[in-house]
């Protein structure tokens, strides 16, 4: 990424576009057909989509055919996440033609394999850091995944190209992003960050965009777009003004 990017999110569960609250499967809201949502984002001017197979992330199945259809339906950059935690799932994800894969925290439980993937695929790999306090969570946010900063230190040594940092306590809650966490991470590492979790207003988008000077290169937005808090066009206008 060479500029501050807006990544509208499409989370797929049971074949539908959904949003969760704090990663809880019991707090699910459906928002229709993923392909249609992707096409609406494309029509609004999106350059990227953050696409997640939630069933794969939680180890409860796969939406792979729909994921493929979404990617084929739009001419956009795709960051693909969800259940990519071994060689088979990695190759399958890359076969979709996505531009980047997001290795979830479960993959980070296998440091040697993760470092090998980073070495082989470079900029096509981001590491998803799903955070509760200082602790990472994995397996669809159901298991502890180790210390955030120890993990960043290890991944920095491996040459990881970027991190997707999600404050789980804020994800899907519309309570605002954890700017303190983002500042803490950007102070700790020079590796670019994509922020995720809690965006509730256009002011939140502005507040995160200010951190672009410190290494936050983009923000993932989900529920705020689906609930109509602001439009994707408005968010893209903010991004276009970031120097």
Tab-separated table of C-alpha atoms in Angstrom, residues 122-218:
chain	number	residue	atom	x	y	z
A	122	UNK	CA	6.659	-11.682	1.190
A	123	UNK	CA	4.239	-8.806	0.613
A	124	UNK	CA	1.355	-11.202	-0.103
A	125	UNK	CA	1.299	-12.102	3.603
A	126	UNK	CA	-0.054	-10.090	6.520
A	127	UNK	CA	-0.209	-11.320	10.106
A	128	UNK	CA	-3.513	-10.864	11.887
A	129	UNK	CA	-2.993	-9.813	15.496
A	130	UNK	CA	-6.307	-10.182	17.344
A	131	UNK	CA	-5.817	-8.582	20.730
A	132	UNK	CA	-7.367	-8.629	24.194
A	133	UNK	CA	-5.249	-6.296	26.294
A	134	UNK	CA	-1.686	-7.499	25.592
A	135	UNK	CA	-2.750	-11.059	24.799
A	136	UNK	CA	-3.468	-12.460	21.350
A	137	UNK	CA	-6.489	-14.661	20.711
A	138	UNK	CA	-6.714	-17.425	18.129
A	139	UNK	CA	-9.058	-20.073	16.713
A	140	UNK	CA	-11.815	-17.593	16.013
A	141	UNK	CA	-10.944	-15.662	19.189
A	142	UNK	CA	-11.560	-18.699	21.409
A	143	UNK	CA	-7.973	-19.456	22.540
A	144	UNK	CA	-5.108	-17.439	23.976
A	145	UNK	CA	-2.349	-16.922	21.425
A	146	UNK	CA	0.546	-15.410	23.379
A	147	UNK	CA	1.917	-11.950	24.114
A	148	UNK	CA	1.296	-9.290	21.451
A	149	UNK	CA	4.680	-7.612	21.597
A	150	UNK	CA	6.721	-10.804	21.849
A	151	UNK	CA	4.899	-12.013	18.733
A	152	UNK	CA	5.530	-8.746	16.863
A	153	UNK	CA	9.209	-8.921	17.774
A	154	UNK	CA	9.443	-12.442	16.349
A	155	UNK	CA	7.509	-11.570	13.196
A	156	UNK	CA	9.598	-8.439	12.647
A	157	UNK	CA	12.713	-10.611	12.671
A	158	UNK	CA	11.044	-12.854	10.089
A	159	UNK	CA	10.397	-9.833	7.831
A	160	UNK	CA	6.597	-9.739	8.031
A	161	UNK	CA	5.315	-7.050	5.649
A	162	UNK	CA	2.346	-5.776	7.714
A	163	UNK	CA	0.065	-6.474	10.658
A	164	UNK	CA	-3.721	-6.350	10.861
A	165	UNK	CA	-4.358	-5.262	14.449
A	166	UNK	CA	-7.847	-5.911	15.837
A	167	UNK	CA	-9.024	-4.995	19.319
A	168	UNK	CA	-11.500	-7.824	19.851
A	169	UNK	CA	-13.310	-6.016	22.657
A	170	UNK	CA	-14.308	-3.302	20.182
A	171	UNK	CA	-14.956	-5.332	17.045
A	172	UNK	CA	-18.543	-4.960	15.875
A	173	UNK	CA	-19.437	-2.748	18.842
A	174	UNK	CA	-19.369	0.715	17.188
A	175	UNK	CA	-17.553	2.040	20.276
A	176	UNK	CA	-14.600	3.606	18.481
A	177	UNK	CA	-11.125	2.294	17.635
A	178	UNK	CA	-8.467	1.676	20.268
A	179	UNK	CA	-6.155	4.524	19.304
A	180	UNK	CA	-3.919	3.922	22.327
A	181	UNK	CA	-3.298	0.341	21.189
A	182	UNK	CA	-2.492	1.505	17.670
A	183	UNK	CA	-0.049	4.109	19.002
A	184	UNK	CA	1.556	1.521	21.254
A	185	UNK	CA	2.058	-0.868	18.360
A	186	UNK	CA	3.385	1.796	15.964
A	187	UNK	CA	5.821	2.946	18.659
A	188	UNK	CA	7.038	-0.633	19.018
A	189	UNK	CA	7.473	-1.598	15.354
A	190	UNK	CA	8.182	0.113	12.057
A	191	UNK	CA	6.167	-2.519	10.184
A	192	UNK	CA	2.985	-1.028	8.637
A	193	UNK	CA	-0.308	-1.548	10.468
A	194	UNK	CA	-3.871	-1.975	9.246
A	195	UNK	CA	-6.302	-1.017	12.005
A	196	UNK	CA	-9.462	-2.988	12.706
A	197	UNK	CA	-12.256	-2.935	15.267
A	198	UNK	CA	-14.668	-0.389	16.651
A	199	UNK	CA	-15.004	2.167	13.840
A	200	UNK	CA	-18.342	3.899	14.499
A	201	UNK	CA	-18.251	7.316	12.813
A	202	UNK	CA	-16.524	9.320	10.133
A	203	UNK	CA	-14.629	11.042	12.977
A	204	UNK	CA	-13.162	7.644	13.919
A	205	UNK	CA	-11.928	7.234	10.359
A	206	UNK	CA	-10.282	10.668	10.571
A	207	UNK	CA	-8.688	9.828	13.918
A	208	UNK	CA	-7.158	6.640	12.570
A	209	UNK	CA	-6.028	8.341	9.362
A	210	UNK	CA	-4.000	10.833	11.440
A	211	UNK	CA	-1.893	7.864	12.569
A	212	UNK	CA	-0.825	7.232	8.969
A	213	UNK	CA	2.262	9.331	9.693
A	214	UNK	CA	3.187	6.773	12.361
A	215	UNK	CA	2.690	3.691	10.197
A	216	UNK	CA	-1.049	2.960	10.141
A	217	UNK	CA	-1.573	2.451	6.417
A	218	UNK	CA	-5.251	1.567	6.376
